[in-house]
CSV table of C-alpha atoms in Angstrom, one decimal:
chain,number,residue,atom,x,y,z
A,29,MET,CA,-86.2,35.7,-279.2
A,30,SER,CA,-89.0,37.2,-277.1
A,31,ALA,CA,-91.5,34.4,-277.6
A,32,PRO,CA,-90.0,31.9,-275.2
A,33,SER,CA,-89.8,34.6,-272.5
A,34,SER,CA,-93.5,35.5,-273.0
A,35,ILE,CA,-94.5,31.8,-272.8
A,36,SER,CA,-92.6,31.4,-269.6
A,37,SER,CA,-94.3,34.5,-268.1
A,38,VAL,CA,-97.7,33.0,-269.0
A,39,SER,CA,-96.7,29.7,-267.4
A,40,LYS,CA,-95.7,31.4,-264.2
A,41,ARG,CA,-99.1,33.1,-264.0
A,42,TRP,CA,-100.8,29.7,-264.1
A,43,LEU,CA,-98.9,28.7,-261.0
A,44,TYR,CA,-100.7,31.4,-259.0
A,45,ILE,CA,-104.2,30.3,-260.1
A,46,PRO,CA,-104.6,27.5,-257.5
A,47,PHE,CA,-103.5,29.9,-254.7
A,48,ILE,CA,-106.0,32.5,-255.9
A,49,ILE,CA,-108.8,29.9,-256.0
A,50,ALA,CA,-107.8,28.7,-252.5
A,51,ALA,CA,-107.8,32.3,-251.2
A,52,ILE,CA,-111.3,32.9,-252.7
A,53,ILE,CA,-112.6,29.7,-251.1
A,54,MET,CA,-111.1,30.5,-247.7
A,55,THR,CA,-112.5,34.0,-247.8
A,56,GLY,CA,-115.9,32.6,-248.7
A,57,TYR,CA,-115.7,30.0,-246.0
A,58,PHE,CA,-114.7,32.7,-243.4
A,59,LEU,CA,-117.7,34.8,-244.5
A,60,LEU,CA,-119.9,31.7,-244.2
A,61,TRP,CA,-118.5,31.1,-240.7
A,62,ARG,CA,-119.1,34.7,-239.6
A,63,THR,CA,-122.7,34.6,-240.9
A,64,GLY,CA,-123.3,31.3,-239.1
A,65,ALA,CA,-121.8,32.8,-235.9
A,66,HIS,CA,-124.0,35.8,-236.1
A,67,GLU,CA,-127.1,33.6,-236.6
A,68,MET,CA,-126.2,31.4,-233.7
A,69,LYS,CA,-125.7,34.4,-231.3
A,70,LYS,CA,-128.9,35.9,-232.6
A,71,ALA,CA,-130.8,32.6,-232.0
A,72,VAL,CA,-129.4,32.4,-228.5
A,73,TYR,CA,-130.7,35.9,-227.6
A,74,GLN,CA,-134.1,35.1,-229.3
A,75,TRP,CA,-134.4,31.9,-227.3
A,76,VAL,CA,-133.7,33.8,-224.1
A,77,GLU,CA,-136.5,36.3,-224.9
A,78,ASP,CA,-138.9,33.5,-225.9
A,79,GLN,CA,-138.4,31.7,-222.6
A,80,ARG,CA,-138.9,34.9,-220.6
A,81,ALA,CA,-142.1,35.5,-222.5
A,82,LEU,CA,-143.2,32.1,-221.4
A,83,GLY,CA,-142.7,33.1,-217.7
A,84,LEU,CA,-139.3,31.5,-217.1
A,85,THR,CA,-136.4,33.4,-215.5
A,86,VAL,CA,-133.3,33.3,-217.7
A,87,THR,CA,-130.0,35.0,-216.9
A,88,HIS,CA,-126.5,34.7,-218.3
A,89,GLY,CA,-123.1,36.4,-218.5
A,90,ASP,CA,-121.0,37.1,-221.6
A,91,ILE,CA,-121.7,35.4,-224.9
A,92,ASP,CA,-118.7,34.7,-227.1
A,93,VAL,CA,-118.0,32.9,-230.4
A,94,ASP,CA,-115.0,30.8,-231.5
A,95,GLY,CA,-114.1,27.5,-233.2
A,96,PHE,CA,-113.0,28.8,-236.6
A,97,PRO,CA,-112.4,27.1,-239.0
A,98,PHE,CA,-113.9,23.7,-238.0
A,99,PHE,CA,-116.8,24.6,-235.7
A,100,LEU,CA,-119.2,27.3,-234.8
A,101,ARG,CA,-118.9,27.4,-231.0
A,102,VAL,CA,-120.9,29.8,-228.8
A,103,HIS,CA,-119.9,30.1,-225.1
A,104,ILE,CA,-122.5,31.4,-222.6
A,105,GLU,CA,-121.0,32.3,-219.2
A,106,GLU,CA,-123.0,31.5,-216.0
A,107,PRO,CA,-126.3,30.5,-217.7
A,108,GLU,CA,-129.3,30.1,-215.3
A,109,ILE,CA,-132.9,29.2,-216.1
A,110,ALA,CA,-135.7,28.7,-213.6
A,111,ALA,CA,-139.4,28.3,-213.2
A,112,ALA,CA,-140.5,30.1,-210.0
A,113,GLY,CA,-141.1,27.7,-207.1
A,114,GLU,CA,-140.6,24.6,-209.3
A,115,TRP,CA,-137.1,24.2,-210.6
A,116,ARG,CA,-133.8,26.0,-211.3
A,117,TRP,CA,-130.7,25.0,-213.3
A,118,ARG,CA,-127.3,26.7,-213.4
A,119,SER,CA,-123.9,26.0,-214.8
A,120,ASP,CA,-120.5,27.7,-214.9
A,121,ARG,CA,-120.6,27.7,-218.7
A,122,LEU,CA,-122.7,26.4,-221.6
A,123,SER,CA,-121.1,25.8,-225.0
A,124,LEU,CA,-123.1,25.3,-228.2
A,125,ASP,CA,-121.4,23.6,-231.2
A,126,ALA,CA,-122.5,23.4,-234.8
A,127,LEU,CA,-120.9,23.0,-238.3
A,128,PRO,CA,-120.7,26.3,-240.2
A,129,TYR,CA,-122.4,24.9,-243.2
A,130,ASP,CA,-125.1,23.0,-241.3
A,131,LEU,CA,-127.0,24.6,-238.4
A,132,ASN,CA,-129.6,21.7,-238.3
A,133,ARG,CA,-127.7,20.0,-235.4
A,134,LEU,CA,-126.7,21.8,-232.2
A,135,ILE,CA,-124.6,20.2,-229.5
A,136,PHE,CA,-124.9,21.6,-225.9
A,137,SER,CA,-122.1,21.0,-223.5
A,138,PRO,CA,-122.5,22.3,-219.9
A,139,GLN,CA,-119.2,22.7,-218.2
A,140,GLY,CA,-117.9,23.2,-214.6
A,141,GLU,CA,-120.3,22.8,-211.6
A,142,HIS,CA,-124.0,22.3,-212.2
A,143,THR,CA,-126.7,23.3,-209.7
A,144,VAL,CA,-130.2,21.8,-210.0
A,145,SER,CA,-133.0,22.7,-207.6
A,146,VAL,CA,-136.3,20.9,-207.8
A,147,HIS,CA,-139.3,21.4,-205.6
A,148,GLU,CA,-139.5,18.7,-202.9
A,149,LEU,CA,-136.0,17.3,-203.9
A,150,GLY,CA,-133.9,20.3,-202.7
A,151,GLU,CA,-130.8,21.7,-204.3
A,152,TRP,CA,-128.2,19.4,-205.8
A,153,ARG,CA,-124.7,20.4,-207.0
A,154,GLY,CA,-122.1,18.3,-208.9
A,155,ARG,CA,-119.9,17.8,-211.9
A,156,ALA,CA,-119.7,15.3,-214.8
A,157,GLU,CA,-116.7,14.2,-216.8
A,158,ASP,CA,-118.7,14.3,-220.0
A,159,PHE,CA,-122.1,16.0,-220.4
A,160,ARG,CA,-123.5,16.6,-223.9
A,161,ALA,CA,-127.0,17.1,-225.2
A,162,SER,CA,-127.9,17.6,-228.9
A,163,ILE,CA,-131.0,18.4,-230.9
A,164,ALA,CA,-131.1,17.8,-234.6
A,165,ARG,CA,-133.6,18.1,-237.5
A,166,ASP,CA,-134.5,14.7,-238.9
A,167,LYS,CA,-136.2,14.2,-242.3
A,168,GLN,CA,-138.4,11.4,-241.1
A,169,ARG,CA,-139.1,12.4,-237.5
A,170,ASP,CA,-138.8,16.2,-237.6
A,171,TRP,CA,-136.4,16.3,-234.7
A,172,VAL,CA,-134.2,14.1,-232.4
A,173,PHE,CA,-133.0,15.0,-228.9
A,174,SER,CA,-130.3,13.1,-227.1
A,175,VAL,CA,-128.2,13.3,-223.9
A,176,THR,CA,-124.9,11.6,-223.0
A,177,LEU,CA,-123.6,11.6,-219.5
A,178,ALA,CA,-120.5,10.0,-218.0
A,179,ASN,CA,-119.0,9.8,-214.5
A,180,ALA,CA,-121.3,12.3,-212.9
A,181,VAL,CA,-121.3,13.0,-209.1
A,182,MET,CA,-124.0,15.1,-207.3
A,183,HIS,CA,-124.7,16.0,-203.7
A,184,ASN,CA,-127.6,17.5,-201.9
A,185,VAL,CA,-126.7,20.9,-200.3
A,186,ALA,CA,-129.1,20.5,-197.4
A,187,ASP,CA,-128.7,17.0,-196.1
A,188,GLY,CA,-125.5,15.7,-197.7
A,189,SER,CA,-127.2,13.0,-199.8
A,190,SER,CA,-125.1,12.0,-202.8
A,191,ALA,CA,-125.6,10.2,-206.2
A,192,GLU,CA,-123.1,8.8,-208.7
A,193,LEU,CA,-123.7,7.7,-212.3
A,194,ALA,CA,-121.2,5.9,-214.5
A,195,SER,CA,-123.0,6.4,-217.8
A,196,LEU,CA,-126.3,7.4,-219.3
A,197,VAL,CA,-127.6,7.7,-222.8
A,198,PHE,CA,-131.1,9.1,-223.5
A,199,ASP,CA,-132.9,10.0,-226.7
A,200,ALA,CA,-136.3,11.3,-227.5
A,201,ALA,CA,-138.0,11.9,-230.9
A,202,PRO,CA,-141.5,11.9,-232.4
A,203,ALA,CA,-142.8,8.5,-233.6
A,204,LEU,CA,-142.5,7.9,-237.3
A,205,ASN,CA,-146.2,7.6,-237.9
A,206,ASP,CA,-147.5,10.0,-235.2
A,207,PRO,CA,-145.9,13.3,-234.3
A,208,SER,CA,-148.0,13.6,-231.2
A,209,THR,CA,-146.4,10.4,-229.8
A,210,LEU,CA,-142.8,10.5,-228.4
A,211,THR,CA,-140.4,7.6,-228.4
A,212,LEU,CA,-138.2,7.6,-225.3
A,213,ASN,CA,-135.1,5.4,-224.8
A,214,LEU,CA,-132.7,5.3,-221.9
A,215,ALA,CA,-129.7,3.2,-220.9
A,216,ALA,CA,-127.9,3.8,-217.6
A,217,SER,CA,-125.3,2.0,-215.6
A,218,GLY,CA,-123.4,2.3,-212.4
A,219,LEU,CA,-126.0,4.3,-210.5
A,220,SER,CA,-125.6,4.6,-206.7
A,221,ALA,CA,-127.2,6.9,-204.1
A,222,GLN,CA,-126.4,7.5,-200.5
A,223,THR,CA,-128.8,9.1,-198.0
A,224,ALA,CA,-128.5,9.5,-194.2
A,225,ASP,CA,-130.4,6.2,-193.8
A,226,ALA,CA,-129.5,3.9,-196.6
A,227,GLN,CA,-127.5,3.3,-199.8
A,228,TYR,CA,-129.0,2.2,-203.1
A,229,ASN,CA,-127.2,0.6,-206.1
A,230,ALA,CA,-128.6,0.1,-209.6
A,231,HIS,CA,-126.2,-1.8,-211.9
A,232,ASP,CA,-128.1,-1.5,-215.1
A,233,ILE,CA,-131.4,0.2,-216.3
A,234,LYS,CA,-132.7,0.1,-219.8
A,235,THR,CA,-136.1,1.4,-221.1
A,236,MET,CA,-137.9,1.7,-224.4
A,237,LEU,CA,-141.1,3.8,-224.0
A,238,THR,CA,-143.6,5.7,-226.0
A,239,LEU,CA,-145.8,8.5,-224.7
A,240,SER,CA,-148.9,9.3,-226.8
A,241,GLN,CA,-151.1,12.5,-227.0
A,242,THR,CA,-148.2,14.7,-225.8
A,243,GLN,CA,-149.9,17.8,-227.2
A,244,ALA,CA,-152.3,17.6,-224.2
A,245,LEU,CA,-149.5,17.9,-221.7
A,246,SER,CA,-148.8,21.6,-222.4
A,247,GLY,CA,-152.4,22.8,-221.8
A,248,PHE,CA,-154.4,23.6,-218.7
A,249,ASN,CA,-154.8,20.7,-216.2
A,250,PRO,CA,-152.6,18.5,-218.4
A,251,ALA,CA,-153.1,15.2,-216.5
A,252,ARG,CA,-156.8,15.3,-216.9
A,253,GLN,CA,-156.7,16.5,-220.4
A,254,TRP,CA,-154.1,13.8,-221.3
A,255,ARG,CA,-156.5,11.1,-219.9
A,256,GLN,CA,-159.5,12.5,-221.7
A,257,MET,CA,-157.6,12.4,-225.0
A,258,GLY,CA,-156.7,8.7,-224.4
A,259,GLY,CA,-153.0,9.3,-223.6
A,260,LYS,CA,-151.0,6.2,-222.7
A,261,LEU,CA,-147.5,5.4,-221.6
A,262,GLU,CA,-146.4,2.2,-223.4
A,263,ILE,CA,-143.5,0.3,-221.9
A,264,ILE,CA,-142.2,-1.6,-224.8
A,265,ALA,CA,-139.4,-3.0,-222.6
A,266,LEU,CA,-138.0,-2.1,-219.2
A,267,PHE,CA,-135.2,-3.9,-217.5
A,268,ALA,CA,-133.6,-3.0,-214.1
A,269,ASP,CA,-130.8,-4.7,-212.2
A,270,VAL,CA,-131.3,-3.0,-208.8
A,271,GLU,CA,-129.6,-4.2,-205.6
A,272,ASP,CA,-129.9,-8.0,-205.9
A,273,ALA,CA,-133.2,-8.0,-207.9
A,274,LYS,CA,-133.6,-8.2,-211.6
A,275,ILE,CA,-136.9,-6.8,-213.0
A,276,ALA,CA,-138.3,-7.0,-216.6
A,277,THR,CA,-141.7,-5.5,-217.5
A,278,SER,CA,-143.8,-4.4,-220.4
A,279,GLY,CA,-147.3,-3.1,-220.9
A,280,THR,CA,-149.4,0.1,-221.1
A,281,ILE,CA,-150.2,2.6,-218.3
A,282,GLY,CA,-152.9,5.2,-218.3
A,283,LEU,CA,-154.8,7.3,-215.7
A,284,ASP,CA,-158.1,6.4,-214.0
A,285,ALA,CA,-160.9,8.9,-213.2
A,286,GLN,CA,-159.1,10.0,-210.0
A,287,LEU,CA,-155.8,10.5,-212.0
A,288,TYR,CA,-154.0,7.5,-210.4
A,289,PRO,CA,-151.9,5.3,-212.8
A,290,GLU,CA,-153.7,2.2,-213.9
A,291,GLY,CA,-152.7,-0.8,-216.1
A,292,ALA,CA,-151.5,-4.4,-216.0
A,293,LEU,CA,-147.9,-5.0,-217.0
A,294,LYS,CA,-146.3,-8.3,-217.9
A,295,THR,CA,-143.6,-8.7,-215.3
A,296,GLU,CA,-140.8,-11.1,-214.4
A,297,VAL,CA,-138.8,-10.6,-211.2
A,298,GLN,CA,-135.7,-12.6,-210.3
A,299,ASN,CA,-134.9,-12.7,-206.5
A,300,PRO,CA,-138.2,-11.0,-205.6
A,301,ALA,CA,-137.4,-11.0,-201.9
A,302,ALA,CA,-134.7,-8.5,-202.6
A,303,LEU,CA,-137.3,-6.3,-204.4
A,304,ALA,CA,-139.4,-6.4,-201.2
A,305,ARG,CA,-136.4,-5.3,-199.1
A,306,LEU,CA,-135.6,-2.5,-201.6
A,307,LEU,CA,-139.1,-1.2,-201.4
A,308,GLY,CA,-138.9,-1.3,-197.6
A,309,LYS,CA,-135.6,0.6,-197.7
A,310,ALA,CA,-137.1,3.2,-200.0
A,311,GLY,CA,-140.1,3.7,-197.7
A,312,ALA,CA,-142.7,2.3,-200.1
A,313,LEU,CA,-143.5,-0.4,-197.5
A,314,ASN,CA,-143.3,-0.3,-193.7
A,315,ALA,CA,-141.2,-2.9,-191.9
A,316,GLU,CA,-144.2,-5.3,-191.3
A,317,ASP,CA,-145.4,-5.1,-194.9
A,318,THR,CA,-141.8,-5.6,-196.2
A,319,GLU,CA,-141.4,-8.9,-194.3
A,320,ALA,CA,-144.9,-10.0,-195.4
A,321,ALA,CA,-144.2,-9.2,-199.1
A,322,ALA,CA,-140.8,-10.9,-199.0
A,323,ALA,CA,-142.4,-14.1,-197.6
A,324,SER,CA,-145.2,-14.0,-200.1
A,325,PHE,CA,-142.8,-13.4,-203.0
A,326,THR,CA,-140.6,-16.3,-201.8
A,327,LEU,CA,-143.6,-18.7,-201.9
A,328,LEU,CA,-144.6,-17.4,-205.4
A,329,ALA,CA,-141.1,-17.9,-206.7
A,330,ILE,CA,-140.6,-21.4,-205.5
A,331,ALA,CA,-142.8,-22.8,-208.3
A,332,ASN,CA,-140.8,-20.9,-210.9
A,333,GLY,CA,-137.2,-21.6,-210.1
A,334,GLY,CA,-136.6,-18.5,-207.9
A,335,LYS,CA,-138.4,-15.9,-209.9
A,336,ILE,CA,-142.0,-14.5,-210.2
A,337,ILE,CA,-143.8,-14.3,-213.5
A,338,ALA,CA,-147.0,-12.4,-212.8
A,339,PRO,CA,-148.8,-9.1,-213.7
A,340,LEU,CA,-147.8,-5.9,-212.1
A,341,THR,CA,-151.2,-4.4,-211.5
A,342,LEU,CA,-151.8,-0.7,-211.0
A,343,GLN,CA,-155.3,-0.1,-209.8
A,344,ASP,CA,-157.3,2.0,-207.3
A,345,GLY,CA,-154.2,3.9,-206.1
A,346,SER,CA,-152.0,0.9,-205.4
A,347,ALA,CA,-149.5,-1.5,-207.1
A,348,GLU,CA,-149.4,-5.2,-206.8
A,349,ILE,CA,-147.4,-8.1,-208.2
A,350,GLY,CA,-149.1,-11.5,-208.1
A,351,GLY,CA,-151.7,-10.1,-205.7
A,352,VAL,CA,-148.9,-8.9,-203.3
A,353,LYS,CA,-149.2,-5.1,-202.6
A,354,ILE,CA,-145.9,-3.4,-203.1
A,355,THR,CA,-146.7,0.3,-202.8
A,356,LYS,CA,-149.2,3.1,-202.8
A,357,LEU,CA,-149.4,5.2,-206.0
A,358,ARG,CA,-149.2,8.9,-206.2
A,359,GLN,CA,-152.1,10.8,-207.7
A,360,MET,CA,-151.2,13.1,-210.6
A,361,PRO,CA,-151.5,16.8,-209.9
A,362,GLN,CA,-154.9,18.2,-210.6
């Protein structure tokens, strides 16, 4: 009579096996999560030390980890990084997210108020509804970096200038066939800026660019070294809907012996008189040159149904469209 009782006891033991297996898996996963959390914190501290060794100033508050079980999330309070006399960035908090079983992609999410100081541009403060950046390892291109920004508002602390941006998507990665060449793509919409003297509006901006010989840009006298190595900025496509002008251009830009930009870009401008007025408002042309450029553009556009199809020429420190000077060019720093 004891056999059925023994069989029943064995059967009940089998019921516990799935729970035991689940407990083992969860314990293993928790240990994996804790190992990943330790490695992420260790990587943050190492990155800070590496940047300090390069001469940057890096400060921060507490560093905490949470996100179990779905994410590894490191929070860095009051991060600040600066290059003396050049630029400084600060945020209330920076969060880094990763999957516990895959640390090959990190997502950075600055939160709260951001402060950006750039030499000659002053100090700007603001917030964004959504601000994320990520860097990931890629089997074909080694790495991919991207930024997403939505509903951002910034203001200049000194003069009260402000800027708003509805959306921005940017990505950068090495070219498939040449690690020294970067591919750069940007799409932005709803950009407006207000200064004491004028307001600017850009409804839509899209670019597809490549930058070659990027290894030269980290050395001594990078601009001259980049030129000597044959570095080029290739504009595969650029479209801008700015004020009432629509501009599309493509071509290649390099540097001349005096380190001024040079090149000839295929360009189409709709409503070119509005472009002239925009350049005048931005200070690229004085009032007299603005009126002269607008009149010349209008004449050029008459034969093409209200638009200009002509090269944008960068040469000898100036830029021209169809032979009409639109601005002086800035020399790259020696």
